[in-house]
Amino acid sequence: MTALATAVVAAVCVCVGMISIGVLVRVYVIQRRALPCVLPALRRRHGRGHRYERQTERIKKYEEVQQLSLNEALARLEGTRAMQNHVYAGEYAATHFIDESEGGLHAADTEFVVEHGANAWEFVPAHENVGVDVHNRTELEFADGEHSLIANIQMPNEQRVYYYEVRLDRLTDGTNVALGVSMRDYPPLRMAGWACNSIALHTLDGCVYYCHPLDVCKRVDVPLRTSDTLGVGWRPNSGKMFFTVNGAIVSHLRTPWAHKRMYPIVSADGPCSLNVNVGARAFVLAHANMRHWGLAPPEGARPPPPMYQNVSDTLLLDAHSDSLDGSVQGDSPFPPSYEDSSLHGRHRPPKHTVLDLDHFGPDLDPTLWSSSSDRIERVHSSPSLIRQHLHRPAQETRTELSEPIANRSRRLSGGSI
């Protein structure tokens, strides 16, 4: 009995062991097949989490250090003109609504751009921009002091890239020029990139500023002078930007303004002359010309004027039904036709008859075939003058030819003509 129980226990143990081994083998096989696919994903996820945490900590430390540096810098600028401009920009942003919505051109702006092309964009000075002149929509003349001019129409959002350029026609020493993009209602007396919702490249130090005078994103080590051409590229789908100098891309950066309504902006703090090109002429950047990166075509597609004789579906002309058949009534908007002598008592102008000089002979006075129409009409209506002249002696005729033409014409006509 004891031997039988021992055998049963041994058989059970063997079965359990075999089952356990089978399970382990199956699990091992499954793991061998799944681990090559699962482990990398787990590692990537774990690594991404660590990288995200490290990046978040790095950003927090950067913001803390930046805020401390900003506070120290603002403390050093207390009572200066720069501090006054900084306070003015903050107050302006607090009292004006900033449109941070997403979207493309409005319906009215779209129609205006289709009609005028690149000439639809222009820079209009605000009433605070005293001393700033704009000629031909995009030729800017700046005076002393910080001034910013923003375009009247936003940059479209249909293409992948939009681009515009600014040529430095006249740049005095010490003048800082900035160009970039911003949202609507930017402070008109603040440099672009030094207030909220704007980013711009400055020519004085070659820095790209983002929303603050101490927040430098990039630095361009390219000396800028008169006759240089700067460019701004905007990618509305991703919010990325790039800047160019004389047709060469010098910096790339990313902004959080994807699909936002951004406007071209140009600023200066001293006397200078700038010329903005949004697509009306060829760009210095070759890629912009080949890929049509301008804000609009150079020429618009203006609709042709309505046909002069076709008055149907026209708001300006309201003709009667019989005017469509060719008959013109009393108050018709069409000009009178001289072929119809019944219009308003008008008659066809009299036709002048040309004199047949051979009929009167070679001694006819030259004043009788003067090119003046009134003289020919007078001679034609007074044949007695011709008969009187033909019966005169040749000596008297030669004497008359030596007289001035005006006196001879007056005497022949019996008075003033």
Short mmCIF file of C-alpha atoms in Angstrom, two decimals:
data_model
loop_
_atom_site.label_atom_id
_atom_site.label_comp_id
_atom_site.label_asym_id
_atom_site.label_seq_id
_atom_site.Cartn_x
_atom_site.Cartn_y
_atom_site.Cartn_z
CA MET A 1 0.00 0.00 0.00
CA THR A 2 2.78 2.30 0.83
CA ALA A 3 4.55 1.47 -2.42
CA LEU A 4 1.41 2.21 -4.43
CA ALA A 5 0.96 5.60 -2.81
CA THR A 6 4.55 6.43 -3.47
CA ALA A 7 4.18 5.53 -7.15
CA VAL A 8 1.07 7.67 -7.51
CA VAL A 9 2.75 10.67 -5.93
CA ALA A 10 5.75 10.20 -8.18
CA ALA A 11 3.52 10.01 -11.29
CA VAL A 12 1.70 13.15 -10.28
CA CYS A 13 4.95 14.94 -9.72
CA VAL A 14 6.20 13.85 -13.09
CA CYS A 15 3.01 15.07 -14.79
CA VAL A 16 3.15 18.39 -13.05
CA GLY A 17 6.76 18.77 -13.94
CA MET A 18 6.13 17.96 -17.60
CA ILE A 19 3.24 20.39 -17.72
CA SER A 20 5.34 23.07 -16.11
CA ILE A 21 8.16 22.44 -18.55
CA GLY A 22 5.70 22.64 -21.47
CA VAL A 23 4.30 25.88 -20.21
CA LEU A 24 7.75 27.36 -19.73
CA VAL A 25 8.82 26.26 -23.16
CA ARG A 26 5.71 27.79 -24.73
CA VAL A 27 6.18 31.01 -22.84
CA TYR A 28 9.80 31.12 -23.89
CA VAL A 29 8.87 30.60 -27.52
CA ILE A 30 6.22 33.28 -27.37
CA GLN A 31 8.65 35.66 -25.73
CA ARG A 32 11.29 34.91 -28.32
CA ARG A 33 8.81 35.88 -31.01
CA ALA A 34 7.34 38.91 -29.24
CA LEU A 35 10.32 40.42 -27.48
CA PRO A 36 12.03 41.72 -30.64
CA CYS A 37 8.88 43.76 -31.29
CA VAL A 38 7.87 44.65 -27.76
CA LEU A 39 11.15 45.50 -26.07
CA PRO A 40 12.22 48.28 -28.51
CA ALA A 41 8.82 49.90 -28.15
CA LEU A 42 9.08 49.72 -24.37
CA ARG A 43 12.57 51.15 -24.49
CA ARG A 44 11.50 53.97 -26.80
CA ARG A 45 8.54 54.79 -24.61
CA HIS A 46 10.67 54.73 -21.49
CA GLY A 47 13.35 56.79 -23.19
CA ARG A 48 10.83 59.30 -24.52
CA GLY A 49 9.41 59.76 -21.08
CA HIS A 50 12.84 60.45 -19.64
CA ARG A 51 13.70 62.82 -22.47
CA TYR A 52 10.40 64.69 -22.06
CA GLU A 53 11.01 65.05 -18.35
CA ARG A 54 14.54 66.28 -18.91
CA GLN A 55 13.36 68.71 -21.58
CA THR A 56 10.60 70.03 -19.31
CA GLU A 57 13.07 70.56 -16.47
CA ARG A 58 15.48 72.28 -18.84
CA ILE A 59 12.74 74.62 -20.11
CA LYS A 60 11.68 75.48 -16.55
CA LYS A 61 15.25 76.29 -15.56
CA TYR A 62 15.69 78.38 -18.73
CA GLU A 63 12.50 80.33 -18.03
CA GLU A 64 13.56 80.95 -14.43
CA VAL A 65 16.99 82.18 -15.46
CA GLN A 66 15.48 84.27 -18.25
CA GLN A 67 12.95 85.82 -15.91
CA LEU A 68 15.69 86.69 -13.45
CA SER A 69 17.80 88.22 -16.19
CA LEU A 70 14.80 90.17 -17.47
CA ASN A 71 14.04 91.53 -14.03
CA GLU A 72 17.67 92.54 -13.52
CA ALA A 73 17.79 94.16 -16.95
CA LEU A 74 14.55 96.03 -16.37
CA ALA A 75 15.85 97.20 -13.02
CA ARG A 76 18.97 98.60 -14.74
CA LEU A 77 16.77 100.33 -17.37
CA GLU A 78 14.67 102.13 -14.78
CA GLY A 79 14.02 105.75 -15.85
CA THR A 80 15.48 105.42 -19.37
CA ARG A 81 13.79 105.83 -22.76
CA ALA A 82 13.99 102.08 -23.33
CA MET A 83 12.04 101.45 -20.13
CA GLN A 84 9.41 103.98 -21.19
CA ASN A 85 9.00 102.24 -24.54
CA HIS A 86 8.73 98.88 -22.77
CA VAL A 87 6.01 100.18 -20.46
CA TYR A 88 4.21 101.78 -23.44
CA ALA A 89 4.18 98.45 -25.30
CA GLY A 90 2.73 96.65 -22.26
CA GLU A 91 0.01 99.25 -21.79
CA TYR A 92 -0.85 99.21 -25.48
CA ALA A 93 -1.18 95.43 -25.49
CA ALA A 94 -3.39 95.56 -22.39
CA THR A 95 -5.79 98.14 -23.88
CA HIS A 96 -6.02 96.75 -27.44
CA PHE A 97 -7.53 93.49 -28.57
CA ILE A 98 -5.01 91.14 -30.20
CA ASP A 99 -6.50 88.81 -32.78
CA GLU A 100 -4.98 85.40 -32.07
CA SER A 101 -7.48 83.48 -34.17
CA GLU A 102 -6.61 81.06 -36.95
CA GLY A 103 -7.71 81.30 -40.55
CA GLY A 104 -6.95 82.65 -43.99
CA LEU A 105 -7.95 85.78 -45.80
CA HIS A 106 -11.41 87.18 -45.31
CA ALA A 107 -13.84 87.17 -48.24
CA ALA A 108 -13.44 90.90 -48.90
CA ASP A 109 -9.64 90.68 -48.72
CA THR A 110 -9.63 87.67 -51.04
CA GLU A 111 -11.64 89.52 -53.66
CA PHE A 112 -9.40 92.57 -53.34
CA VAL A 113 -6.24 90.45 -53.73
CA VAL A 114 -7.63 88.62 -56.76
CA GLU A 115 -8.43 91.94 -58.39
CA HIS A 116 -5.18 93.80 -57.62
CA GLY A 117 -2.63 91.03 -57.08
CA ALA A 118 0.48 91.93 -55.10
CA ASN A 119 -0.48 95.62 -55.30
CA ALA A 120 -3.23 94.96 -52.76
CA TRP A 121 -0.70 95.08 -49.89
CA GLU A 122 0.28 98.49 -48.58
CA PHE A 123 1.67 99.96 -45.37
CA VAL A 124 -0.53 102.62 -43.82
CA PRO A 125 0.97 104.75 -41.00
CA ALA A 126 -1.08 105.12 -37.82
CA HIS A 127 -1.82 108.57 -36.42
CA GLU A 128 0.99 108.00 -33.88
CA ASN A 129 3.58 107.54 -36.66
CA VAL A 130 4.44 111.22 -37.03
CA GLY A 131 7.10 111.86 -39.68
CA VAL A 132 6.67 108.53 -41.47
CA ASP A 133 5.78 108.78 -45.17
CA VAL A 134 4.61 106.04 -47.52
CA HIS A 135 4.91 106.40 -51.30
CA ASN A 136 3.48 103.99 -53.88
CA ARG A 137 2.09 101.76 -51.12
CA THR A 138 5.41 100.05 -50.27
CA GLU A 139 8.11 102.78 -50.33
CA LEU A 140 8.69 103.77 -46.70
CA GLU A 141 10.42 106.88 -45.33
CA PHE A 142 11.15 106.79 -41.57
CA ALA A 143 12.11 109.64 -39.27
CA ASP A 144 13.65 109.69 -35.77
CA GLY A 145 12.13 107.54 -33.06
CA GLU A 146 10.78 104.00 -32.97
CA HIS A 147 8.09 103.43 -35.59
CA SER A 148 6.44 100.28 -36.89
CA LEU A 149 4.26 99.90 -39.97
CA ILE A 150 2.07 96.86 -40.42
CA ALA A 151 0.50 95.75 -43.70
CA ASN A 152 -3.20 96.23 -44.33
CA ILE A 153 -3.79 92.56 -45.28
CA GLN A 154 -2.56 89.44 -43.53
CA MET A 155 -0.33 86.82 -45.11
CA PRO A 156 -2.39 84.07 -46.81
CA ASN A 157 -2.48 80.51 -45.48
CA GLU A 158 -3.07 78.51 -48.66
CA GLN A 159 0.51 77.83 -49.78
CA ARG A 160 3.31 76.10 -47.89
CA VAL A 161 5.61 79.14 -47.91
CA TYR A 162 5.06 82.90 -48.23
CA TYR A 163 7.91 85.34 -48.62
CA TYR A 164 8.58 89.07 -48.89
CA GLU A 165 11.73 91.22 -49.09
CA VAL A 166 12.84 94.66 -47.91
CA ARG A 167 15.57 96.62 -49.70
CA LEU A 168 17.62 99.14 -47.71
CA ASP A 169 17.68 102.08 -50.10
CA ARG A 170 19.09 104.51 -47.52
CA LEU A 171 20.40 103.56 -44.10
CA THR A 172 22.11 106.09 -41.84
CA ASP A 173 24.71 105.09 -39.27
CA GLY A 174 23.21 103.87 -36.01
CA THR A 175 19.75 103.25 -37.47
CA ASN A 176 18.17 99.94 -36.58
CA VAL A 177 15.75 98.37 -39.07
CA ALA A 178 13.57 95.38 -38.15
CA LEU A 179 11.39 93.19 -40.35
CA GLY A 180 9.31 90.14 -39.54
CA VAL A 181 5.73 89.13 -38.81
CA SER A 182 3.28 90.06 -36.07
CA MET A 183 -0.37 89.88 -35.19
CA ARG A 184 -2.85 92.66 -35.73
CA ASP A 185 -2.86 95.81 -33.56
CA TYR A 186 0.87 95.89 -32.88
CA PRO A 187 2.11 98.98 -30.96
CA PRO A 188 2.96 101.56 -33.65
CA LEU A 189 5.76 103.13 -31.57
CA ARG A 190 7.60 99.90 -30.75
CA MET A 191 10.20 98.00 -32.77
CA ALA A 192 9.05 94.72 -34.26
CA GLY A 193 10.06 91.75 -32.11
CA TRP A 194 10.15 93.81 -28.92
CA ALA A 195 6.47 93.42 -28.01
CA CYS A 196 4.02 90.55 -27.69
CA ASN A 197 3.08 88.36 -30.65
CA SER A 198 5.88 89.44 -32.97
CA ILE A 199 9.23 88.19 -34.19
CA ALA A 200 11.72 90.14 -36.29
CA LEU A 201 15.31 90.37 -37.48
CA HIS A 202 17.20 93.54 -36.47
CA THR A 203 19.93 94.94 -38.67
CA LEU A 204 21.91 96.79 -35.99
CA ASP A 205 23.08 93.70 -34.09
CA GLY A 206 21.91 90.90 -36.42
CA CYS A 207 19.68 89.33 -33.74
CA VAL A 208 16.24 87.78 -34.13
CA TYR A 209 14.01 88.92 -31.26
CA TYR A 210 10.92 87.08 -30.10
CA CYS A 211 8.28 89.13 -28.27
CA HIS A 212 10.82 90.89 -26.00
CA PRO A 213 13.90 93.14 -26.39
CA LEU A 214 16.00 90.70 -24.31
CA ASP A 215 14.73 87.43 -25.79
CA VAL A 216 17.21 86.66 -28.59
CA CYS A 217 16.39 83.54 -30.64
CA LYS A 218 19.10 83.65 -33.28
CA ARG A 219 22.09 85.77 -34.18
CA VAL A 220 23.11 86.52 -37.76
CA ASP A 221 26.79 87.38 -38.15
CA VAL A 222 26.36 89.19 -41.47
CA PRO A 223 27.23 92.91 -41.71
CA LEU A 224 24.33 94.86 -43.20
CA ARG A 225 24.62 98.13 -45.11
CA THR A 226 22.81 100.27 -47.64
CA SER A 227 21.47 98.48 -50.78
CA ASP A 228 21.26 95.13 -48.99
CA THR A 229 18.07 93.10 -49.33
CA LEU A 230 16.55 91.25 -46.38
CA GLY A 231 13.82 88.63 -46.66
CA VAL A 232 11.27 86.96 -44.40
CA GLY A 233 9.83 83.51 -45.11
CA TRP A 234 6.73 82.23 -43.33
CA ARG A 235 5.38 78.66 -43.30
CA PRO A 236 1.77 78.95 -42.07
CA ASN A 237 1.16 75.20 -41.71
CA SER A 238 4.00 74.63 -39.23
CA GLY A 239 4.74 78.10 -37.86
CA LYS A 240 8.37 77.93 -39.01
CA MET A 241 10.23 80.99 -40.28
CA PHE A 242 13.46 81.79 -42.06
CA PHE A 243 15.36 84.98 -42.80
CA THR A 244 17.52 85.80 -45.82
CA VAL A 245 20.23 88.35 -46.54
CA ASN A 246 20.91 89.16 -50.21
CA GLY A 247 19.25 85.94 -51.37
CA ALA A 248 20.96 83.59 -48.86
CA ILE A 249 19.08 81.94 -45.98
CA VAL A 250 20.85 82.81 -42.73
CA SER A 251 18.57 81.42 -40.00
CA HIS A 252 15.66 79.07 -39.33
CA LEU A 253 13.39 79.05 -36.30
CA ARG A 254 10.05 77.74 -35.10
CA THR A 255 7.15 79.72 -33.62
CA PRO A 256 3.91 78.56 -31.93
CA TRP A 257 1.82 80.52 -34.44
CA ALA A 258 0.83 77.81 -36.93
CA HIS A 259 -2.24 78.80 -38.98
CA LYS A 260 -2.41 82.16 -37.17
CA ARG A 261 -3.29 85.45 -38.84
CA MET A 262 0.15 87.02 -39.24
CA TYR A 263 0.94 90.34 -40.93
CA PRO A 264 4.16 91.67 -42.48
CA ILE A 265 5.72 94.34 -40.29
CA VAL A 266 8.63 96.75 -40.85
CA SER A 267 10.18 98.98 -38.17
CA ALA A 268 12.97 101.54 -37.83
CA ASP A 269 14.28 103.86 -35.11
CA GLY A 270 16.08 106.41 -37.30
CA PRO A 271 16.09 108.10 -40.71
CA CYS A 272 16.06 105.55 -43.52
CA SER A 273 14.36 104.65 -46.81
CA LEU A 274 13.01 101.15 -47.37
CA ASN A 275 11.36 99.45 -50.32
CA VAL A 276 9.12 96.45 -49.61
CA ASN A 277 8.46 93.79 -52.25
CA VAL A 278 5.64 91.32 -51.56
CA GLY A 279 5.61 89.83 -55.05
CA ALA A 280 5.12 92.74 -57.43
CA ARG A 281 8.72 92.35 -58.68
CA ALA A 282 11.25 89.55 -58.88
CA PHE A 283 12.86 88.49 -55.59
CA VAL A 284 16.57 88.30 -54.90
CA LEU A 285 16.00 84.78 -53.53
CA ALA A 286 15.89 82.53 -56.59
CA HIS A 287 13.74 79.84 -54.93
CA ALA A 288 11.03 82.39 -54.22
CA ASN A 289 10.77 83.20 -57.92
CA MET A 290 10.76 79.59 -59.13
CA ARG A 291 8.27 78.36 -56.53
CA HIS A 292 6.08 81.49 -56.49
CA TRP A 293 6.47 82.30 -52.81
CA GLY A 294 5.11 85.82 -53.18
CA LEU A 295 2.02 86.85 -51.27
CA ALA A 296 0.08 87.14 -54.55
CA PRO A 297 0.71 87.22 -58.33
CA PRO A 298 2.34 90.41 -59.65
CA GLU A 299 -0.75 91.36 -61.64
CA GLY A 300 -4.33 90.95 -60.56
CA ALA A 301 -7.18 89.49 -62.58
CA ARG A 302 -9.41 92.51 -62.85
CA PRO A 303 -12.75 91.78 -64.52
CA PRO A 304 -13.29 93.55 -67.86
CA PRO A 305 -15.73 96.48 -67.95
CA PRO A 306 -19.28 95.74 -69.13
CA MET A 307 -20.03 95.98 -72.84
CA TYR A 308 -21.14 99.47 -73.86
CA GLN A 309 -24.17 98.34 -75.84
CA ASN A 310 -25.13 95.49 -73.52
CA VAL A 311 -27.19 96.88 -70.66
CA SER A 312 -28.57 93.60 -69.33
CA ASP A 313 -27.56 92.56 -65.80
CA THR A 314 -25.97 95.96 -65.19
CA LEU A 315 -26.71 98.09 -62.15
CA LEU A 316 -25.42 101.35 -63.60
CA LEU A 317 -27.53 101.36 -66.77
CA ASP A 318 -31.30 101.02 -66.80
CA ALA A 319 -32.38 101.16 -70.41
CA HIS A 320 -35.86 100.81 -71.82
CA SER A 321 -36.88 97.72 -73.64
CA ASP A 322 -36.92 99.45 -77.00
CA SER A 323 -33.32 100.61 -76.57
CA LEU A 324 -32.23 97.00 -76.87
CA ASP A 325 -33.61 96.98 -80.44
CA GLY A 326 -31.29 99.80 -81.47
CA SER A 327 -33.68 102.74 -81.09
CA VAL A 328 -32.52 105.45 -78.68
CA GLN A 329 -35.00 107.44 -76.60
CA GLY A 330 -34.86 110.84 -74.99
CA ASP A 331 -32.98 110.03 -71.73
CA SER A 332 -30.76 107.29 -73.08
CA PRO A 333 -27.32 106.91 -71.47
CA PHE A 334 -25.76 106.33 -74.89
CA PRO A 335 -24.09 109.20 -76.78
CA PRO A 336 -26.13 110.69 -79.67
CA SER A 337 -25.66 109.28 -83.12
CA TYR A 338 -25.24 111.77 -85.95
CA GLU A 339 -26.69 109.30 -88.40
CA ASP A 340 -30.14 110.00 -86.96
CA SER A 341 -31.13 113.64 -87.46
CA SER A 342 -34.17 113.40 -85.18
CA LEU A 343 -32.20 113.28 -81.92
CA HIS A 344 -32.95 116.30 -79.70
CA GLY A 345 -33.05 118.64 -82.71
CA ARG A 346 -29.51 117.68 -83.66
CA HIS A 347 -28.61 117.62 -87.37
CA ARG A 348 -25.77 116.11 -89.20
CA PRO A 349 -22.85 118.52 -89.48
CA PRO A 350 -22.66 120.24 -92.91
CA LYS A 351 -20.20 118.79 -95.32
CA HIS A 352 -17.70 121.26 -96.80
CA THR A 353 -17.41 121.32 -100.55
CA VAL A 354 -13.90 121.29 -101.99
CA LEU A 355 -13.25 123.87 -104.66
CA ASP A 356 -12.37 122.76 -108.17
CA LEU A 357 -9.32 124.99 -108.77
CA ASP A 358 -8.97 124.05 -112.45
CA HIS A 359 -12.44 125.44 -113.12
CA PHE A 360 -11.39 128.98 -112.09
CA GLY A 361 -8.04 129.09 -113.85
CA PRO A 362 -4.40 129.51 -112.73
CA ASP A 363 -4.79 133.12 -111.56
CA LEU A 364 -6.99 132.23 -108.61
CA ASP A 365 -5.90 133.81 -105.35
CA PRO A 366 -4.12 131.25 -103.09
CA THR A 367 -6.12 132.47 -100.12
CA LEU A 368 -9.26 131.03 -101.67
CA TRP A 369 -8.06 127.43 -101.25
CA SER A 370 -6.84 127.88 -97.69
CA SER A 371 -6.87 124.74 -95.56
CA SER A 372 -9.18 126.43 -93.06
CA SER A 373 -12.65 124.92 -93.30
CA ASP A 374 -14.41 128.20 -92.45
CA ARG A 375 -12.53 129.98 -95.26
CA ILE A 376 -13.51 127.34 -97.82
CA GLU A 377 -17.10 127.48 -96.60
CA ARG A 378 -17.12 131.28 -96.93
CA VAL A 379 -15.74 131.17 -100.47
CA HIS A 380 -18.16 128.43 -101.43
CA SER A 381 -21.11 130.39 -100.08
CA SER A 382 -19.96 133.64 -101.84
CA PRO A 383 -19.27 132.91 -105.51
CA SER A 384 -19.35 136.66 -106.21
CA LEU A 385 -15.92 136.92 -104.58
CA ILE A 386 -14.57 134.45 -107.11
CA ARG A 387 -16.08 136.29 -110.07
CA GLN A 388 -14.79 139.60 -108.74
CA HIS A 389 -11.31 138.17 -108.43
CA LEU A 390 -11.28 136.60 -111.91
CA HIS A 391 -12.15 139.92 -113.67
CA ARG A 392 -9.31 141.88 -112.01
CA PRO A 393 -6.13 142.83 -113.94
CA ALA A 394 -3.03 140.73 -113.46
CA GLN A 395 -1.02 143.74 -112.12
CA GLU A 396 -3.49 144.20 -109.26
CA THR A 397 -3.39 140.50 -108.55
CA ARG A 398 0.42 140.52 -108.30
CA THR A 399 0.21 143.53 -106.00
CA GLU A 400 -2.21 141.67 -103.73
CA LEU A 401 0.04 138.63 -103.59
CA SER A 402 2.79 140.78 -102.08
CA GLU A 403 0.48 141.86 -99.27
CA PRO A 404 0.23 139.93 -96.03
CA ILE A 405 -2.17 137.03 -96.19
CA ALA A 406 -4.27 138.31 -93.27
CA ASN A 407 -4.80 141.80 -94.88
CA ARG A 408 -5.57 140.28 -98.26
CA SER A 409 -8.07 137.83 -96.82
CA ARG A 410 -9.79 140.60 -94.86
CA ARG A 411 -10.08 142.82 -97.93
CA LEU A 412 -11.44 140.08 -100.17
CA SER A 413 -14.05 139.05 -97.68
CA GLY A 414 -15.22 142.61 -97.16
CA GLY A 415 -14.43 142.67 -93.48
CA SER A 416 -13.15 140.54 -90.66
CA ILE A 417 -13.33 136.82 -91.14
#
